[in-house]
Each structure stands twice: as structure tokens, then as C-alpha cells.
């Protein structure tokens, strides 16, 4: 919630800056400076390149109207390239937020963490190299990077935060590294050209909205390691079939307000292509209310024959419409 509030403030402040007359600019833009003791930055006007040098982390930054902006932020509307040199280990919160014209970013092999919102709203960002040293990608780190071309994460990444790649419209295929066990909320949400997702073979949980509104999504194989799934992860997606594997113990709603997952709201998020939901697990202990709410009558739910009566009772109790057919899975 704190991150969301901070983002709202940041957007309002950006709008205010855009409408402020240029004549009241009070300071001359510096082309170089320091960040703490160990980091220096330099902006080259000719190449439109912002370069960070030194060792350790680039500082966190809060665009809240009170905290001082870092000096390099003066070039947020001009910079087209960012180079972060060897020795730097962390890119701080909102460090390069709203650099709208940056097209490329070069990262060092010493980098271990990209913090929340670090590159959010870099609308023109297309090329970035994610080094093998990288372990953490924070919440909203690349949100709204609509031209970003990336498909596979470095193998050492252990966490990809909530909304990290939300609304990245150019991504067509994405593979999660095997160290990522939790598929966070909205992590790939609203990527309308995403077609193919490969989850970590060690994933245990899929959270709400993870792939919401991915209208062209056709391939998503959920591994046997998954024990908990939020059905809102798939709302508005292009999937025709959802298979919940044999070790799933809990089925969540995943919507923050608990509303019916598949119900149209203001004409948004229709799940048009879905026809089959298969629950292969015989271990389901809980189905949250409205997890299957709003499903089209064209959808068929299939469950193991040995637990069919039990699951029918659980599904009805969770609010499943009487119009939805529940069938037994065929034996292989």
C-alpha cells in the first residue's frame, strides 16, 4: 500500500512539473555529481548518456514533494541511454523512475538487486541486459516499460516482486528462473501480447492477478510443485484451459475485495476463451468465496472422480453458479 501511495504522489508531481512554465526554472542543470560517498554520476549532453560509477548501492529516492531530488533527475526528460558501471551493487527505489526517453540500459556484473519502481514508466526502454549476478527484482521495477524486450531471467534471480513487469506490452514469452518459488501479484499483468509463460519448476504459489488481462496468453503450464493458486491470476486471459495440478491444497480468490473473479466489471476483463478448468488434486482443503464466480456457462469444471461429491459441495459453497457443469476427469 505504501508503494501505491508513493506512486500516486509521484504521478501528480510529474503532471505539475509538466505544466510549470519553463521561465520559473530556478537552477542551472548540473552534468555531474555525487550520490553518497562512493557513487558519482555524469551526463553527456552529446550522447544523451547518463553514467553511474563507483561501488556499492545507488540511493533510494522518494518523489514525495518533500525529499530532495537527486541531481541526475534533471536529465529525466533528456537522457536516452543509461550506463551503470562495474562496482555498483544495487539500484535504489525510484532511482530512474519516469525517465521517459531512455532507450537502453547497461547493467554491471556486480549488480545484485533492482529495487521497487527503479525503472518504472520508462516508456521508450527497449534494451537492457540483466546480469547473472542479479538476485532480486523489486515491486514495479519495470512497470509500464511498454517497449521492453525481455523473455528470460538470469538463473540466480530468487524474487520478482509484485507488478515488476506489469503493463510491459512488448513481451511475448517469459520464463521464470527455478529459484522463484512465489509468482507475485500482477507480476506479468496486463501484458496484452504475452503468449507463452514458463513457470519455475519449484514454484509453490501463484498470487492474484499474476497474468490478468493477458488477452493473447495461450500457454501456461502450472508445475506439480504448486500448492496454492489464486484464480484471479487468470482473469481476462486468453487461456482456453486451466489445469490445477495434483498437489494444490488451496484455491484462493485473489481479488483484494473478494468479488467474483470472472465477472465482468464495467465491461472490463472478460475471460472469453476459457472452456475447461481441471482440478487434478485430491488434496484441496479450501476454496475461497467467489474464486470461480462469474464463469460463463460454457465452462466445464473437471475434478477427480473419487472426490467429486466433496468438491461439488465445496464449489457450491464457494458461490459457483448452478449453471456450471462439474464432471469427473477421465482416467488416463
mmCIF file of C-alpha atoms in Angstrom:
data_model
loop_
_atom_site.group_PDB
_atom_site.id
_atom_site.type_symbol
_atom_site.label_atom_id
_atom_site.label_comp_id
_atom_site.label_asym_id
_atom_site.label_seq_id
_atom_site.Cartn_x
_atom_site.Cartn_y
_atom_site.Cartn_z
ATOM 1 C CA UNK A 1 0.000 0.000 0.000
ATOM 2 C CA UNK A 2 2.867 2.371 0.843
ATOM 3 C CA UNK A 3 4.362 1.857 -2.616
ATOM 4 C CA UNK A 4 0.987 2.559 -4.300
ATOM 5 C CA UNK A 5 0.504 5.822 -2.358
ATOM 6 C CA UNK A 6 4.024 6.936 -3.212
ATOM 7 C CA UNK A 7 3.390 6.215 -6.907
ATOM 8 C CA UNK A 8 0.201 8.291 -6.878
ATOM 9 C CA UNK A 9 2.065 11.232 -5.355
ATOM 10 C CA UNK A 10 4.851 10.819 -7.916
ATOM 11 C CA UNK A 11 2.426 10.903 -10.856
ATOM 12 C CA UNK A 12 0.717 14.049 -9.528
ATOM 13 C CA UNK A 13 4.065 15.766 -9.071
ATOM 14 C CA UNK A 14 5.164 14.813 -12.594
ATOM 15 C CA UNK A 15 1.996 16.372 -14.025
ATOM 16 C CA UNK A 16 2.639 19.525 -12.005
ATOM 17 C CA UNK A 17 6.186 19.752 -13.334
ATOM 18 C CA UNK A 18 4.952 19.380 -16.883
ATOM 19 C CA UNK A 19 2.586 22.327 -16.592
ATOM 20 C CA UNK A 20 5.023 24.590 -14.737
ATOM 21 C CA UNK A 21 6.310 27.377 -17.054
ATOM 22 C CA UNK A 22 9.934 26.963 -18.083
ATOM 23 C CA UNK A 23 10.610 30.588 -17.159
ATOM 24 C CA UNK A 24 10.498 29.807 -13.441
ATOM 25 C CA UNK A 25 13.283 27.223 -13.520
ATOM 26 C CA UNK A 26 15.455 28.327 -10.622
ATOM 27 C CA UNK A 27 18.644 26.386 -11.105
ATOM 28 C CA UNK A 28 21.167 25.549 -13.778
ATOM 29 C CA UNK A 29 21.311 21.870 -14.541
ATOM 30 C CA UNK A 30 24.476 20.152 -13.362
ATOM 31 C CA UNK A 31 26.029 17.489 -15.570
ATOM 32 C CA UNK A 32 27.795 15.621 -12.777
ATOM 33 C CA UNK A 33 27.585 14.988 -9.081
ATOM 34 C CA UNK A 34 27.797 12.563 -6.184
ATOM 35 C CA UNK A 35 25.400 10.090 -4.619
ATOM 36 C CA UNK A 36 26.587 9.440 -1.095
ATOM 37 C CA UNK A 37 30.282 8.757 -0.580
ATOM 38 C CA UNK A 38 31.028 6.154 -3.206
ATOM 39 C CA UNK A 39 28.871 6.847 -6.278
ATOM 40 C CA UNK A 40 29.376 9.548 -8.894
ATOM 41 C CA UNK A 41 27.210 10.323 -11.899
ATOM 42 C CA UNK A 42 27.825 12.133 -15.162
ATOM 43 C CA UNK A 43 25.542 13.227 -18.007
ATOM 44 C CA UNK A 44 26.937 13.598 -21.552
ATOM 45 C CA UNK A 45 24.776 16.072 -23.476
ATOM 46 C CA UNK A 46 26.099 14.989 -26.868
ATOM 47 C CA UNK A 47 25.386 11.276 -26.488
ATOM 48 C CA UNK A 48 22.475 11.827 -24.073
ATOM 49 C CA UNK A 49 24.038 9.208 -21.795
ATOM 50 C CA UNK A 50 23.733 9.130 -18.011
ATOM 51 C CA UNK A 51 26.583 7.163 -16.387
ATOM 52 C CA UNK A 52 26.930 5.964 -12.804
ATOM 53 C CA UNK A 53 30.360 4.981 -11.441
ATOM 54 C CA UNK A 54 31.732 3.781 -8.117
ATOM 55 C CA UNK A 55 30.958 0.993 -5.668
ATOM 56 C CA UNK A 56 28.001 -0.058 -3.560
ATOM 57 C CA UNK A 57 24.317 0.924 -3.910
ATOM 58 C CA UNK A 58 22.681 3.819 -5.728
ATOM 59 C CA UNK A 59 20.493 5.525 -3.120
ATOM 60 C CA UNK A 60 16.747 5.099 -2.681
ATOM 61 C CA UNK A 61 14.688 8.066 -3.795
ATOM 62 C CA UNK A 62 11.159 9.127 -2.838
ATOM 63 C CA UNK A 63 9.339 11.514 -5.124
ATOM 64 C CA UNK A 64 7.012 12.749 -2.408
ATOM 65 C CA UNK A 65 7.252 16.518 -2.742
ATOM 66 C CA UNK A 66 9.440 16.816 0.358
ATOM 67 C CA UNK A 67 12.596 14.805 -0.284
ATOM 68 C CA UNK A 68 15.306 16.381 -2.435
ATOM 69 C CA UNK A 69 15.532 15.028 -5.968
ATOM 70 C CA UNK A 70 18.878 13.519 -6.944
ATOM 71 C CA UNK A 71 20.891 15.726 -9.299
ATOM 72 C CA UNK A 72 20.684 13.286 -12.185
ATOM 73 C CA UNK A 73 16.921 13.647 -12.207
ATOM 74 C CA UNK A 74 17.349 16.983 -14.032
ATOM 75 C CA UNK A 75 18.013 14.850 -17.131
ATOM 76 C CA UNK A 76 14.982 12.590 -16.800
ATOM 77 C CA UNK A 77 13.385 14.062 -19.936
ATOM 78 C CA UNK A 78 16.596 14.224 -21.992
ATOM 79 C CA UNK A 79 18.563 11.057 -21.277
ATOM 80 C CA UNK A 80 18.307 8.289 -23.882
ATOM 81 C CA UNK A 81 20.905 5.872 -22.525
ATOM 82 C CA UNK A 82 21.917 4.786 -19.019
ATOM 83 C CA UNK A 83 25.214 3.082 -18.178
ATOM 84 C CA UNK A 84 25.766 1.673 -14.705
ATOM 85 C CA UNK A 85 29.401 0.667 -14.362
ATOM 86 C CA UNK A 86 31.055 -2.276 -12.611
ATOM 87 C CA UNK A 87 31.201 -1.989 -8.838
ATOM 88 C CA UNK A 88 27.638 -0.848 -8.321
ATOM 89 C CA UNK A 89 25.579 -3.473 -6.474
ATOM 90 C CA UNK A 90 22.062 -2.042 -6.051
ATOM 91 C CA UNK A 91 19.793 0.324 -7.986
ATOM 92 C CA UNK A 92 17.731 2.160 -5.386
ATOM 93 C CA UNK A 93 13.978 2.714 -5.155
ATOM 94 C CA UNK A 94 12.670 5.068 -7.872
ATOM 95 C CA UNK A 95 16.266 5.891 -8.857
ATOM 96 C CA UNK A 96 15.376 6.146 -12.545
ATOM 97 C CA UNK A 97 11.613 6.443 -12.295
ATOM 98 C CA UNK A 98 9.879 8.272 -15.163
ATOM 99 C CA UNK A 99 12.930 8.540 -17.437
ATOM 100 C CA UNK A 100 10.529 8.605 -20.354
ATOM 101 C CA UNK A 101 13.004 8.741 -23.252
ATOM 102 C CA UNK A 102 15.605 6.207 -22.139
ATOM 103 C CA UNK A 103 16.003 3.556 -24.844
ATOM 104 C CA UNK A 104 18.812 1.411 -23.448
ATOM 105 C CA UNK A 105 20.284 0.491 -20.077
ATOM 106 C CA UNK A 106 23.603 -1.263 -19.495
ATOM 107 C CA UNK A 107 23.980 -3.024 -16.149
ATOM 108 C CA UNK A 108 27.146 -4.344 -14.445
ATOM 109 C CA UNK A 109 28.022 -7.917 -13.469
ATOM 110 C CA UNK A 110 28.284 -6.717 -9.853
ATOM 111 C CA UNK A 111 24.558 -5.876 -9.620
ATOM 112 C CA UNK A 112 22.522 -7.995 -7.178
ATOM 113 C CA UNK A 113 19.291 -6.014 -6.735
ATOM 114 C CA UNK A 114 16.969 -3.709 -8.640
ATOM 115 C CA UNK A 115 14.663 -2.127 -6.069
ATOM 116 C CA UNK A 116 10.997 -1.211 -6.393
ATOM 117 C CA UNK A 117 9.953 1.231 -9.147
ATOM 118 C CA UNK A 118 13.599 1.683 -10.205
ATOM 119 C CA UNK A 119 12.787 1.860 -13.939
ATOM 120 C CA UNK A 120 9.023 2.282 -13.774
ATOM 121 C CA UNK A 121 7.445 4.368 -16.523
ATOM 122 C CA UNK A 122 10.470 4.222 -18.833
ATOM 123 C CA UNK A 123 8.144 4.226 -21.821
ATOM 124 C CA UNK A 124 10.850 4.001 -24.503
ATOM 125 C CA UNK A 125 13.108 1.460 -22.767
ATOM 126 C CA UNK A 126 13.723 -1.411 -25.146
ATOM 127 C CA UNK A 127 17.124 -2.952 -24.428
ATOM 128 C CA UNK A 128 18.523 -3.951 -21.056
ATOM 129 C CA UNK A 129 20.995 -6.652 -20.046
ATOM 130 C CA UNK A 130 20.134 -8.394 -16.793
ATOM 131 C CA UNK A 131 23.404 -9.815 -15.374
ATOM 132 C CA UNK A 132 23.801 -13.308 -13.912
ATOM 133 C CA UNK A 133 24.675 -11.715 -10.555
ATOM 134 C CA UNK A 134 21.120 -10.346 -10.199
ATOM 135 C CA UNK A 135 19.079 -11.928 -7.374
ATOM 136 C CA UNK A 136 16.153 -9.578 -6.682
ATOM 137 C CA UNK A 137 13.802 -7.509 -8.835
ATOM 138 C CA UNK A 138 11.568 -5.306 -6.696
ATOM 139 C CA UNK A 139 7.901 -4.318 -6.898
ATOM 140 C CA UNK A 140 7.034 -2.390 -10.048
ATOM 141 C CA UNK A 141 10.690 -2.296 -11.118
ATOM 142 C CA UNK A 142 9.829 -2.298 -14.842
ATOM 143 C CA UNK A 143 6.127 -1.478 -14.690
ATOM 144 C CA UNK A 144 4.883 0.452 -17.735
ATOM 145 C CA UNK A 145 8.071 -0.203 -19.722
ATOM 146 C CA UNK A 146 5.871 -0.820 -22.737
ATOM 147 C CA UNK A 147 8.631 -1.411 -25.280
ATOM 148 C CA UNK A 148 10.845 -3.606 -23.101
ATOM 149 C CA UNK A 149 12.117 -6.711 -24.873
ATOM 150 C CA UNK A 150 12.933 -9.443 -22.407
ATOM 151 C CA UNK A 151 11.986 -13.095 -22.150
ATOM 152 C CA UNK A 152 14.172 -14.925 -19.663
ATOM 153 C CA UNK A 153 15.550 -14.028 -16.251
ATOM 154 C CA UNK A 154 19.098 -14.747 -15.034
ATOM 155 C CA UNK A 155 19.187 -18.137 -13.283
ATOM 156 C CA UNK A 156 20.188 -16.659 -9.900
ATOM 157 C CA UNK A 157 17.086 -14.454 -9.534
ATOM 158 C CA UNK A 158 15.166 -15.573 -6.425
ATOM 159 C CA UNK A 159 12.426 -12.975 -6.284
ATOM 160 C CA UNK A 160 10.467 -10.992 -8.841
ATOM 161 C CA UNK A 161 8.265 -8.526 -6.978
ATOM 162 C CA UNK A 162 4.617 -7.561 -7.261
ATOM 163 C CA UNK A 163 3.840 -5.853 -10.574
ATOM 164 C CA UNK A 164 7.514 -6.000 -11.621
ATOM 165 C CA UNK A 165 6.671 -6.404 -15.321
ATOM 166 C CA UNK A 166 3.073 -5.188 -15.300
ATOM 167 C CA UNK A 167 1.914 -3.456 -18.478
ATOM 168 C CA UNK A 168 5.024 -4.326 -20.493
ATOM 169 C CA UNK A 169 3.244 -4.633 -23.818
ATOM 170 C CA UNK A 170 6.076 -5.977 -25.994
ATOM 171 C CA UNK A 171 6.886 -9.122 -24.010
ATOM 172 C CA UNK A 172 5.582 -12.210 -25.834
ATOM 173 C CA UNK A 173 7.313 -15.002 -23.943
ATOM 174 C CA UNK A 174 8.570 -15.140 -20.365
ATOM 175 C CA UNK A 175 10.424 -17.803 -18.380
ATOM 176 C CA UNK A 176 10.726 -17.692 -14.600
ATOM 177 C CA UNK A 177 14.026 -18.977 -13.163
ATOM 178 C CA UNK A 178 13.899 -22.085 -10.972
ATOM 179 C CA UNK A 179 14.748 -20.155 -7.802
ATOM 180 C CA UNK A 180 11.492 -18.171 -7.959
ATOM 181 C CA UNK A 181 9.012 -20.014 -5.762
ATOM 182 C CA UNK A 182 6.272 -17.392 -5.422
ATOM 183 C CA UNK A 183 4.623 -15.866 -8.506
ATOM 184 C CA UNK A 184 3.705 -12.464 -7.104
ATOM 185 C CA UNK A 185 0.561 -10.356 -7.577
ATOM 186 C CA UNK A 186 0.227 -8.712 -11.006
ATOM 187 C CA UNK A 187 3.812 -9.683 -11.835
ATOM 188 C CA UNK A 188 3.065 -10.012 -15.579
ATOM 189 C CA UNK A 189 -0.411 -8.491 -15.542
ATOM 190 C CA UNK A 190 -1.953 -6.519 -18.401
ATOM 191 C CA UNK A 191 0.692 -7.630 -20.922
ATOM 192 C CA UNK A 192 -1.593 -7.852 -23.894
ATOM 193 C CA UNK A 193 0.875 -9.512 -26.266
ATOM 194 C CA UNK A 194 2.107 -12.149 -23.814
ATOM 195 C CA UNK A 195 1.530 -15.582 -25.322
ATOM 196 C CA UNK A 196 3.731 -18.086 -23.537
ATOM 197 C CA UNK A 197 4.748 -18.311 -19.846
ATOM 198 C CA UNK A 198 7.054 -20.920 -18.339
ATOM 199 C CA UNK A 199 6.843 -21.102 -14.557
ATOM 200 C CA UNK A 200 9.637 -22.201 -12.266
ATOM 201 C CA UNK A 201 9.681 -25.955 -11.698
ATOM 202 C CA UNK A 202 9.943 -25.108 -7.983
ATOM 203 C CA UNK A 203 7.044 -22.642 -7.853
ATOM 204 C CA UNK A 204 4.677 -23.235 -4.945
ATOM 205 C CA UNK A 205 2.228 -20.332 -5.141
ATOM 206 C CA UNK A 206 0.523 -18.221 -7.817
ATOM 207 C CA UNK A 207 -0.905 -14.969 -6.450
ATOM 208 C CA UNK A 208 -3.859 -12.847 -7.521
ATOM 209 C CA UNK A 209 -3.769 -11.030 -10.853
ATOM 210 C CA UNK A 210 -0.408 -12.550 -11.844
ATOM 211 C CA UNK A 211 -1.459 -12.819 -15.515
ATOM 212 C CA UNK A 212 -4.644 -10.743 -15.542
ATOM 213 C CA UNK A 213 -5.752 -9.268 -18.850
ATOM 214 C CA UNK A 214 -3.077 -11.131 -20.835
ATOM 215 C CA UNK A 215 -5.522 -11.491 -23.692
ATOM 216 C CA UNK A 216 -3.226 -13.478 -26.006
ATOM 217 C CA UNK A 217 -1.908 -15.896 -23.375
ATOM 218 C CA UNK A 218 -2.153 -19.423 -24.765
ATOM 219 C CA UNK A 219 0.493 -21.443 -22.925
ATOM 220 C CA UNK A 220 0.794 -21.648 -19.134
ATOM 221 C CA UNK A 221 1.760 -24.987 -17.616
ATOM 222 C CA UNK A 222 1.427 -24.988 -13.840
ATOM 223 C CA UNK A 223 4.067 -27.311 -12.303
ATOM 224 C CA UNK A 224 3.287 -30.097 -9.825
ATOM 225 C CA UNK A 225 5.144 -28.193 -7.104
ATOM 226 C CA UNK A 226 2.346 -25.589 -6.849
ATOM 227 C CA UNK A 227 0.182 -25.976 -3.730
ATOM 228 C CA UNK A 228 -1.744 -22.679 -3.716
ATOM 229 C CA UNK A 229 -3.380 -20.839 -6.619
ATOM 230 C CA UNK A 230 -5.404 -17.621 -6.849
ATOM 231 C CA UNK A 231 -7.924 -17.886 -9.681
ATOM 232 C CA UNK A 232 -7.804 -14.131 -10.322
ATOM 233 C CA UNK A 233 -4.316 -14.776 -11.707
ATOM 234 C CA UNK A 234 -6.088 -15.816 -14.932
ATOM 235 C CA UNK A 235 -8.956 -13.323 -15.182
ATOM 236 C CA UNK A 236 -9.188 -11.713 -18.600
ATOM 237 C CA UNK A 237 -6.510 -14.004 -20.029
ATOM 238 C CA UNK A 238 -6.670 -15.836 -23.353
ATOM 239 C CA UNK A 239 -6.326 -19.298 -21.818
ATOM 240 C CA UNK A 240 -8.767 -21.929 -23.060
ATOM 241 C CA UNK A 241 -7.891 -24.429 -20.364
ATOM 242 C CA UNK A 242 -6.586 -24.081 -16.805
ATOM 243 C CA UNK A 243 -5.117 -27.168 -15.134
ATOM 244 C CA UNK A 244 -4.586 -27.098 -11.376
ATOM 245 C CA UNK A 245 -2.036 -29.855 -10.658
ATOM 246 C CA UNK A 246 -2.093 -32.745 -8.223
ATOM 247 C CA UNK A 247 -0.594 -31.051 -5.155
ATOM 248 C CA UNK A 248 -2.849 -27.989 -4.947
ATOM 249 C CA UNK A 249 -4.268 -27.694 -1.418
ATOM 250 C CA UNK A 250 -5.836 -24.267 -1.506
ATOM 251 C CA UNK A 251 -7.668 -22.270 -4.188
ATOM 252 C CA UNK A 252 -7.830 -18.534 -3.491
ATOM 253 C CA UNK A 253 -9.955 -15.773 -4.941
ATOM 254 C CA UNK A 254 -7.055 -13.331 -5.198
ATOM 255 C CA UNK A 255 -9.114 -10.170 -5.730
ATOM 256 C CA UNK A 256 -8.407 -7.716 -2.935
ATOM 257 C CA UNK A 257 -12.120 -7.008 -2.469
ATOM 258 C CA UNK A 258 -13.175 -10.655 -2.798
ATOM 259 C CA UNK A 259 -15.529 -10.004 -5.730
ATOM 260 C CA UNK A 260 -16.383 -12.694 -8.272
ATOM 261 C CA UNK A 261 -13.187 -13.456 -10.155
ATOM 262 C CA UNK A 262 -14.600 -13.959 -13.630
ATOM 263 C CA UNK A 263 -17.439 -11.447 -13.564
ATOM 264 C CA UNK A 264 -17.281 -8.542 -15.999
ATOM 265 C CA UNK A 265 -16.850 -5.233 -14.254
ATOM 266 C CA UNK A 266 -17.654 -2.058 -16.167
ATOM 267 C CA UNK A 267 -17.212 -4.160 -19.326
ATOM 268 C CA UNK A 268 -13.605 -4.986 -18.405
ATOM 269 C CA UNK A 269 -11.693 -8.253 -18.061
ATOM 270 C CA UNK A 270 -13.971 -10.663 -19.910
ATOM 271 C CA UNK A 271 -12.475 -14.178 -19.953
ATOM 272 C CA UNK A 272 -13.853 -15.111 -23.373
ATOM 273 C CA UNK A 273 -11.793 -18.131 -24.383
ATOM 274 C CA UNK A 274 -11.915 -20.214 -21.211
ATOM 275 C CA UNK A 275 -13.765 -23.504 -21.657
ATOM 276 C CA UNK A 276 -12.255 -26.003 -19.206
ATOM 277 C CA UNK A 277 -10.892 -25.892 -15.658
ATOM 278 C CA UNK A 278 -9.373 -29.161 -14.478
ATOM 279 C CA UNK A 279 -8.613 -29.774 -10.808
ATOM 280 C CA UNK A 280 -6.279 -32.778 -10.705
ATOM 281 C CA UNK A 281 -5.569 -32.543 -6.991
ATOM 282 C CA UNK A 282 -7.397 -34.703 -4.461
ATOM 283 C CA UNK A 283 -5.908 -32.617 -1.636
ATOM 284 C CA UNK A 284 -7.888 -29.350 -1.891
ATOM 285 C CA UNK A 285 -8.897 -28.280 1.629
ATOM 286 C CA UNK A 286 -10.178 -24.774 0.971
ATOM 287 C CA UNK A 287 -11.795 -22.858 -1.888
ATOM 288 C CA UNK A 288 -12.237 -19.168 -1.145
ATOM 289 C CA UNK A 289 -15.548 -17.470 -1.810
ATOM 290 C CA UNK A 290 -16.142 -16.328 -5.410
ATOM 291 C CA UNK A 291 -12.953 -17.995 -6.695
ATOM 292 C CA UNK A 292 -14.990 -19.423 -9.581
ATOM 293 C CA UNK A 293 -17.664 -16.719 -9.520
ATOM 294 C CA UNK A 294 -18.832 -15.218 -12.802
ATOM 295 C CA UNK A 295 -17.750 -18.103 -15.028
ATOM 296 C CA UNK A 296 -19.501 -18.446 -18.362
ATOM 297 C CA UNK A 297 -21.933 -21.346 -18.612
ATOM 298 C CA UNK A 298 -19.728 -22.576 -21.466
ATOM 299 C CA UNK A 299 -17.052 -23.542 -18.943
ATOM 300 C CA UNK A 300 -16.839 -27.103 -17.629
ATOM 301 C CA UNK A 301 -15.060 -27.915 -14.362
ATOM 302 C CA UNK A 302 -13.496 -31.387 -14.161
ATOM 303 C CA UNK A 303 -12.444 -32.998 -10.880
ATOM 304 C CA UNK A 304 -11.165 -36.428 -9.751
ATOM 305 C CA UNK A 305 -14.000 -38.956 -9.589
ATOM 306 C CA UNK A 306 -13.111 -40.100 -6.069
ATOM 307 C CA UNK A 307 -13.665 -36.607 -4.619
ATOM 308 C CA UNK A 308 -16.352 -35.371 -6.995
ATOM 309 C CA UNK A 309 -19.134 -35.191 -4.379
ATOM 310 C CA UNK A 310 -16.881 -33.448 -1.888
ATOM 311 C CA UNK A 311 -15.668 -30.922 -4.444
ATOM 312 C CA UNK A 312 -19.159 -30.205 -5.762
ATOM 313 C CA UNK A 313 -20.159 -29.304 -2.213
ATOM 314 C CA UNK A 314 -17.075 -27.101 -1.749
ATOM 315 C CA UNK A 315 -17.540 -25.369 -5.105
ATOM 316 C CA UNK A 316 -21.212 -24.654 -4.494
ATOM 317 C CA UNK A 317 -20.421 -23.344 -1.018
ATOM 318 C CA UNK A 318 -17.815 -21.010 -2.531
ATOM 319 C CA UNK A 319 -20.512 -19.486 -4.746
ATOM 320 C CA UNK A 320 -20.201 -21.419 -8.012
ATOM 321 C CA UNK A 321 -23.224 -20.904 -10.234
ATOM 322 C CA UNK A 322 -25.597 -23.860 -10.570
ATOM 323 C CA UNK A 323 -25.354 -23.389 -14.329
ATOM 324 C CA UNK A 324 -21.723 -24.532 -14.392
ATOM 325 C CA UNK A 325 -21.267 -28.224 -15.145
ATOM 326 C CA UNK A 326 -18.968 -30.310 -12.947
ATOM 327 C CA UNK A 327 -17.703 -33.566 -14.444
ATOM 328 C CA UNK A 328 -15.353 -36.343 -13.413
ATOM 329 C CA UNK A 329 -11.912 -36.445 -15.001
ATOM 330 C CA UNK A 330 -11.330 -39.330 -17.340
ATOM 331 C CA UNK A 331 -8.752 -41.824 -16.220
ATOM 332 C CA UNK A 332 -5.533 -41.727 -18.210
#
